[in-house]
mmCIF file of C-alpha atoms and ligand atoms in Angstrom:
data_model
loop_
_atom_site.group_PDB
_atom_site.id
_atom_site.type_symbol
_atom_site.label_atom_id
_atom_site.label_comp_id
_atom_site.label_asym_id
_atom_site.label_seq_id
_atom_site.Cartn_x
_atom_site.Cartn_y
_atom_site.Cartn_z
ATOM 1 C CA MET A 19 0.000 0.000 0.000
ATOM 2 C CA ALA A 20 1.355 3.409 -0.983
ATOM 3 C CA GLN A 21 1.839 6.230 1.524
ATOM 4 C CA GLN A 22 -0.713 8.443 -0.167
ATOM 5 C CA PRO A 23 -4.049 7.209 -1.577
ATOM 6 C CA GLU A 24 -5.100 8.110 -5.124
ATOM 7 C CA ALA A 25 -8.871 7.929 -4.642
ATOM 8 C CA ILE A 26 -11.568 7.857 -1.999
ATOM 9 C CA ILE A 27 -14.830 6.065 -2.794
ATOM 10 C CA TYR A 28 -17.796 7.178 -0.721
ATOM 11 C CA ASP A 29 -20.939 5.244 0.052
ATOM 12 C CA LEU A 30 -24.040 7.450 -0.114
ATOM 13 C CA ASP A 31 -26.895 6.249 2.121
ATOM 14 C CA GLY A 32 -25.795 6.529 5.754
ATOM 15 C CA VAL A 33 -22.430 8.178 4.997
ATOM 16 C CA ILE A 34 -23.144 11.337 3.001
ATOM 17 C CA THR A 35 -26.721 11.740 4.210
ATOM 18 C CA ASP A 36 -29.031 9.902 6.565
ATOM 19 C CA THR A 37 -31.144 8.295 3.841
ATOM 20 C CA ALA A 38 -30.318 4.918 5.451
ATOM 21 C CA GLU A 39 -33.045 5.860 7.953
ATOM 22 C CA PHE A 40 -35.520 6.554 5.124
ATOM 23 C CA HIS A 41 -34.724 3.202 3.477
ATOM 24 C CA PHE A 42 -35.452 1.554 6.835
ATOM 25 C CA LEU A 43 -38.752 3.403 7.300
ATOM 26 C CA ALA A 44 -39.856 2.554 3.756
ATOM 27 C CA TRP A 45 -38.983 -1.156 4.150
ATOM 28 C CA LYS A 46 -40.675 -1.197 7.549
ATOM 29 C CA LYS A 47 -43.889 0.169 6.042
ATOM 30 C CA LEU A 48 -43.855 -2.424 3.276
ATOM 31 C CA ALA A 49 -42.934 -5.260 5.672
ATOM 32 C CA ASP A 50 -45.821 -4.287 7.989
ATOM 33 C CA GLU A 51 -48.197 -4.425 5.031
ATOM 34 C CA LEU A 52 -46.900 -7.880 4.178
ATOM 35 C CA GLY A 53 -47.475 -9.006 7.763
ATOM 36 C CA ALA A 54 -43.731 -9.571 8.134
ATOM 37 C CA PRO A 55 -42.520 -6.777 10.438
ATOM 38 C CA ILE A 56 -38.809 -5.922 10.619
ATOM 39 C CA ASP A 57 -36.793 -4.221 13.368
ATOM 40 C CA ARG A 58 -33.567 -2.211 13.433
ATOM 41 C CA GLN A 59 -31.469 -5.255 14.280
ATOM 42 C CA PHE A 60 -32.672 -7.075 11.139
ATOM 43 C CA ASN A 61 -32.283 -3.852 9.137
ATOM 44 C CA GLU A 62 -28.490 -4.060 9.613
ATOM 45 C CA GLN A 63 -28.600 -6.931 7.091
ATOM 46 C CA LEU A 64 -30.426 -4.732 4.572
ATOM 47 C CA LYS A 65 -27.981 -1.815 4.753
ATOM 48 C CA GLY A 66 -25.954 -1.494 1.567
ATOM 49 C CA VAL A 67 -27.950 -4.277 -0.101
ATOM 50 C CA GLY A 68 -29.808 -3.574 -3.373
ATOM 51 C CA ARG A 69 -33.570 -3.206 -3.673
ATOM 52 C CA MET A 70 -34.550 -6.688 -4.950
ATOM 53 C CA ASP A 71 -32.004 -8.461 -2.734
ATOM 54 C CA SER A 72 -33.384 -6.585 0.297
ATOM 55 C CA LEU A 73 -36.922 -7.672 -0.558
ATOM 56 C CA GLU A 74 -35.706 -11.280 -0.895
ATOM 57 C CA LEU A 75 -34.150 -11.108 2.595
ATOM 58 C CA ILE A 76 -37.486 -9.911 4.043
ATOM 59 C CA LEU A 77 -39.463 -12.618 2.215
ATOM 60 C CA LYS A 78 -37.001 -15.394 3.094
ATOM 61 C CA ARG A 79 -37.576 -15.182 6.834
ATOM 62 C CA ASN A 80 -41.353 -15.571 6.442
ATOM 63 C CA PRO A 81 -42.383 -19.046 5.258
ATOM 64 C CA GLY A 82 -45.751 -17.765 3.996
ATOM 65 C CA LEU A 83 -44.080 -15.246 1.655
ATOM 66 C CA LYS A 84 -41.374 -17.417 0.149
ATOM 67 C CA GLY A 85 -43.393 -18.342 -2.932
ATOM 68 C CA MET A 86 -44.273 -14.799 -3.986
ATOM 69 C CA PRO A 87 -44.457 -14.603 -7.812
ATOM 70 C CA GLN A 88 -41.806 -12.497 -9.565
ATOM 71 C CA GLU A 89 -44.382 -10.022 -10.837
ATOM 72 C CA GLU A 90 -45.641 -9.306 -7.315
ATOM 73 C CA LYS A 91 -42.044 -8.983 -6.057
ATOM 74 C CA GLU A 92 -41.461 -6.282 -8.631
ATOM 75 C CA GLN A 93 -44.670 -4.503 -7.628
ATOM 76 C CA ARG A 94 -43.733 -4.661 -3.951
ATOM 77 C CA ALA A 95 -40.214 -3.352 -4.622
ATOM 78 C CA ALA A 96 -41.717 -0.481 -6.628
ATOM 79 C CA GLU A 97 -44.111 0.220 -3.761
ATOM 80 C CA LYS A 98 -41.204 0.438 -1.312
ATOM 81 C CA ASN A 99 -39.429 2.789 -3.691
ATOM 82 C CA GLY A 100 -42.554 4.975 -3.801
ATOM 83 C CA TYR A 101 -42.506 5.264 0.010
ATOM 84 C CA TYR A 102 -38.786 6.044 -0.112
ATOM 85 C CA LEU A 103 -39.213 8.718 -2.811
ATOM 86 C CA ASP A 104 -41.937 10.386 -0.717
ATOM 87 C CA LEU A 105 -39.569 10.487 2.251
ATOM 88 C CA ILE A 106 -36.671 11.989 0.284
ATOM 89 C CA SER A 107 -38.749 14.497 -1.678
ATOM 90 C CA GLN A 108 -37.887 17.239 0.818
ATOM 91 C CA LEU A 109 -34.133 16.509 0.899
ATOM 92 C CA THR A 110 -31.941 19.648 0.778
ATOM 93 C CA PRO A 111 -28.242 20.474 1.352
ATOM 94 C CA SER A 112 -29.110 20.851 5.048
ATOM 95 C CA ASP A 113 -29.464 17.047 5.143
ATOM 96 C CA ILE A 114 -25.767 16.452 4.413
ATOM 97 C CA LEU A 115 -24.376 14.654 7.477
ATOM 98 C CA PRO A 116 -22.026 16.668 9.752
ATOM 99 C CA GLY A 117 -18.433 16.928 8.535
ATOM 100 C CA ILE A 118 -19.104 15.478 5.082
ATOM 101 C CA GLU A 119 -18.948 18.641 2.982
ATOM 102 C CA GLU A 120 -15.751 19.726 4.796
ATOM 103 C CA LEU A 121 -14.302 16.287 4.046
ATOM 104 C CA LEU A 122 -15.240 16.501 0.363
ATOM 105 C CA LYS A 123 -13.708 19.993 0.138
ATOM 106 C CA ALA A 124 -10.435 18.871 1.713
ATOM 107 C CA ASN A 125 -10.439 15.765 -0.487
ATOM 108 C CA ARG A 126 -10.971 17.892 -3.611
ATOM 109 C CA ALA A 127 -8.268 20.404 -2.644
ATOM 110 C CA SER A 128 -5.732 17.603 -2.094
ATOM 111 C CA GLY A 129 -6.078 16.271 -5.657
ATOM 112 C CA VAL A 130 -7.060 12.790 -4.410
ATOM 113 C CA LYS A 131 -9.872 11.601 -6.733
ATOM 114 C CA ILE A 132 -13.455 11.221 -5.533
ATOM 115 C CA ALA A 133 -16.012 8.577 -6.497
ATOM 116 C CA LEU A 134 -19.396 7.477 -5.272
ATOM 117 C CA GLY A 135 -19.965 3.761 -4.672
ATOM 118 C CA SER A 136 -23.687 3.307 -4.073
ATOM 119 C CA ALA A 137 -26.072 0.370 -4.380
ATOM 120 C CA SER A 138 -28.975 2.737 -4.980
ATOM 121 C CA LYS A 139 -30.792 3.416 -8.232
ATOM 122 C CA ASN A 140 -31.658 6.811 -6.727
ATOM 123 C CA ALA A 141 -28.030 7.799 -6.065
ATOM 124 C CA ALA A 142 -27.632 10.504 -8.736
ATOM 125 C CA PHE A 143 -30.992 12.038 -7.750
ATOM 126 C CA VAL A 144 -30.058 12.165 -4.042
ATOM 127 C CA LEU A 145 -26.594 13.656 -4.722
ATOM 128 C CA ASP A 146 -28.231 16.283 -6.886
ATOM 129 C CA LYS A 147 -30.777 17.223 -4.189
ATOM 130 C CA LEU A 148 -27.907 17.621 -1.738
ATOM 131 C CA GLY A 149 -26.036 19.851 -4.206
ATOM 132 C CA LEU A 150 -22.926 17.639 -4.055
ATOM 133 C CA THR A 151 -22.676 16.228 -7.586
ATOM 134 C CA HIS A 152 -19.873 18.607 -8.602
ATOM 135 C CA TYR A 153 -17.440 17.067 -6.103
ATOM 136 C CA PHE A 154 -17.482 13.664 -7.802
ATOM 137 C CA ASP A 155 -15.133 12.507 -10.567
ATOM 138 C CA TYR A 156 -17.166 9.337 -11.080
ATOM 139 C CA ILE A 157 -20.444 7.874 -9.847
ATOM 140 C CA VAL A 158 -21.145 4.163 -9.485
ATOM 141 C CA ASP A 159 -24.787 3.354 -8.807
ATOM 142 C CA ALA A 160 -26.904 0.197 -9.060
ATOM 143 C CA ALA A 161 -27.177 0.560 -12.852
ATOM 144 C CA LYS A 162 -23.387 0.223 -13.325
ATOM 145 C CA VAL A 163 -22.807 -3.142 -11.569
ATOM 146 C CA LYS A 164 -23.992 -6.727 -11.956
ATOM 147 C CA ASN A 165 -23.069 -7.836 -8.445
ATOM 148 C CA GLY A 166 -24.166 -5.678 -5.525
ATOM 149 C CA LYS A 167 -22.436 -5.353 -2.153
ATOM 150 C CA PRO A 168 -20.976 -7.384 -0.415
ATOM 151 C CA HIS A 169 -19.435 -8.251 -3.814
ATOM 152 C CA PRO A 170 -16.476 -5.861 -4.459
ATOM 153 C CA GLU A 171 -17.682 -4.862 -7.951
ATOM 154 C CA THR A 172 -19.115 -1.472 -6.867
ATOM 155 C CA PHE A 173 -15.693 -0.393 -5.602
ATOM 156 C CA THR A 174 -13.537 -2.019 -8.311
ATOM 157 C CA THR A 175 -15.763 -0.407 -10.980
ATOM 158 C CA ALA A 176 -15.111 3.030 -9.460
ATOM 159 C CA ALA A 177 -11.347 2.447 -9.265
ATOM 160 C CA ASP A 178 -11.213 1.105 -12.848
ATOM 161 C CA ALA A 179 -13.096 4.152 -14.137
ATOM 162 C CA LEU A 180 -10.704 6.482 -12.308
ATOM 163 C CA GLY A 181 -7.695 4.463 -13.515
ATOM 164 C CA VAL A 182 -6.258 3.909 -10.040
ATOM 165 C CA PRO A 183 -4.957 0.685 -8.435
ATOM 166 C CA TYR A 184 -7.262 -0.879 -5.836
ATOM 167 C CA ALA A 185 -4.596 -0.743 -3.132
ATOM 168 C CA ALA A 186 -4.446 3.031 -3.624
ATOM 169 C CA CYS A 187 -8.151 3.429 -2.792
ATOM 170 C CA ILE A 188 -10.001 4.115 0.423
ATOM 171 C CA GLY A 189 -13.684 3.189 0.747
ATOM 172 C CA ILE A 190 -16.022 4.737 3.323
ATOM 173 C CA GLU A 191 -19.109 2.764 4.401
ATOM 174 C CA ASP A 192 -21.749 2.516 7.112
ATOM 175 C CA SER A 193 -22.906 -1.013 6.237
ATOM 176 C CA ALA A 194 -21.424 -4.415 7.047
ATOM 177 C CA ALA A 195 -21.991 -5.515 3.422
ATOM 178 C CA GLY A 196 -20.196 -2.393 2.168
ATOM 179 C CA VAL A 197 -17.131 -2.846 4.396
ATOM 180 C CA GLU A 198 -16.940 -6.457 3.205
ATOM 181 C CA ALA A 199 -17.059 -5.217 -0.405
ATOM 182 C CA ILE A 200 -14.218 -2.709 0.178
ATOM 183 C CA ASN A 201 -12.066 -5.328 1.891
ATOM 184 C CA GLY A 202 -12.806 -7.794 -0.908
ATOM 185 C CA ALA A 203 -11.580 -5.219 -3.433
ATOM 186 C CA GLY A 204 -8.242 -4.977 -1.589
ATOM 187 C CA MET A 205 -8.896 -1.378 -0.542
ATOM 188 C CA PHE A 206 -8.571 0.354 2.831
ATOM 189 C CA SER A 207 -11.965 0.311 4.575
ATOM 190 C CA VAL A 208 -13.271 3.084 6.784
ATOM 191 C CA GLY A 209 -16.400 2.137 8.748
ATOM 192 C CA VAL A 210 -18.861 4.693 10.109
ATOM 193 C CA GLY A 211 -20.972 3.275 12.935
ATOM 194 C CA PRO A 212 -20.919 0.989 15.964
ATOM 195 C CA ALA A 213 -18.091 -1.562 16.386
ATOM 196 C CA GLU A 214 -20.576 -4.414 16.823
ATOM 197 C CA HIS A 215 -21.770 -3.960 13.213
ATOM 198 C CA LEU A 216 -18.429 -3.065 11.631
ATOM 199 C CA PRO A 217 -15.739 -5.193 13.320
ATOM 200 C CA HIS A 218 -14.101 -5.885 9.932
ATOM 201 C CA ALA A 219 -13.339 -2.217 9.036
ATOM 202 C CA ASP A 220 -9.622 -1.330 8.798
ATOM 203 C CA TRP A 221 -10.445 1.853 10.691
ATOM 204 C CA ARG A 222 -13.740 2.830 12.272
ATOM 205 C CA VAL A 223 -15.349 6.000 13.597
ATOM 206 C CA ASP A 224 -18.628 6.404 15.491
ATOM 207 C CA ASN A 225 -20.058 9.154 13.288
ATOM 208 C CA THR A 226 -19.343 11.316 10.238
ATOM 209 C CA GLU A 227 -18.084 14.245 12.325
ATOM 210 C CA GLN A 228 -15.016 12.149 13.059
ATOM 211 C CA LEU A 229 -14.230 11.677 9.348
ATOM 212 C CA GLU A 230 -11.377 14.143 9.151
ATOM 213 C CA PHE A 231 -9.389 14.111 5.896
ATOM 214 C CA THR A 232 -5.837 14.222 7.313
ATOM 215 C CA GLU A 233 -6.739 11.579 9.925
ATOM 216 C CA ILE A 234 -8.088 9.263 7.218
ATOM 217 C CA LEU A 235 -4.821 9.665 5.258
ATOM 218 C CA LYS A 236 -2.822 8.979 8.430
ATOM 219 C CA GLN A 237 -4.757 5.771 9.144
ATOM 220 C CA TYR A 238 -4.362 4.670 5.516
ATOM 221 C CA SER A 239 -0.602 5.107 5.484
ATOM 222 C CA ALA A 240 -0.262 3.514 8.954
ATOM 223 C CA LYS A 241 -1.775 0.316 7.515
ATOM 224 C CA GLY A 242 0.817 0.254 4.735
ATOM 225 C CA GLU A 243 3.757 0.411 7.156
HETATM 226 C C1 BG6 B 24 -28.223 1.293 -0.621
HETATM 227 C C2 BG6 B 24 -28.943 1.312 0.705
HETATM 228 O O1 BG6 B 24 -27.407 2.411 -0.726
HETATM 229 O O2 BG6 B 24 -29.150 1.296 -1.696
HETATM 230 C C3 BG6 B 24 -29.962 0.176 0.774
HETATM 231 O O3 BG6 B 24 -27.993 1.164 1.737
HETATM 232 C C4 BG6 B 24 -30.894 0.229 -0.435
HETATM 233 O O4 BG6 B 24 -30.686 0.293 1.974
HETATM 234 C C5 BG6 B 24 -30.057 0.211 -1.700
HETATM 235 O O5 BG6 B 24 -31.778 -0.894 -0.416
HETATM 236 C C6 BG6 B 24 -30.931 0.273 -2.961
HETATM 237 O O6 BG6 B 24 -31.527 1.550 -3.040
HETATM 238 P P1 BG6 B 24 -32.633 1.968 -4.107
HETATM 239 O O7 BG6 B 24 -32.713 3.449 -3.934
HETATM 240 O O8 BG6 B 24 -32.129 1.563 -5.439
HETATM 241 O O9 BG6 B 24 -33.869 1.235 -3.734
HETATM 242 MG MG1 MG B 25 -24.763 2.963 3.308
#
């Protein structure tokens, strides 16, 4: 691992803005309707996971729902997305999580490249509502990958597009599946959230306020020593 990284790849939901909470509320509403309620503990398994895969995880734990026809699955997933879109309709730059815009500014000023690595089909829309699109050199969303997180493809796709080696990349994630994806890509993983959910992160902070650019670089180069 080099002393200085060449790119940082940011997750969106739960790192840049608290849309992870809106995904949870939307899934919870759908799961209640299906008679298959979910709680926050179970939701940890959904974080970072794509829309259809998340629905499958909800259906799988309820024997009565396992045989749902594909057409209904698609309708249900669309319904969840409708609830989610309602929740994010009022999103503004004031919903950027603390410390994130400062981090993006410092990242930009340093010349280290910036990519988004999101599992969401709504990623470009959300970034736009937050007024952050201009910081990004490249955006990977659900449409650009075949294999969602925890597969490394989201992160390797970003690095390939930027033309940087995987070992020279840092990934920032709030989900267990996302940290696994970064590690699988051979990148340095930064976890944002409780240790019990992110024990596999190379470096972990409790919240986004602690994501300080020079500290991230320090932790990255310490791993390479
Ligand atoms: C990820 C979220 O970023 O995107 C997941 O962490 C979500 O919770 C996934 O299911 C897919 O999002 P969307 O917007 O395509 O339904
Ligand atoms: Mg996330």
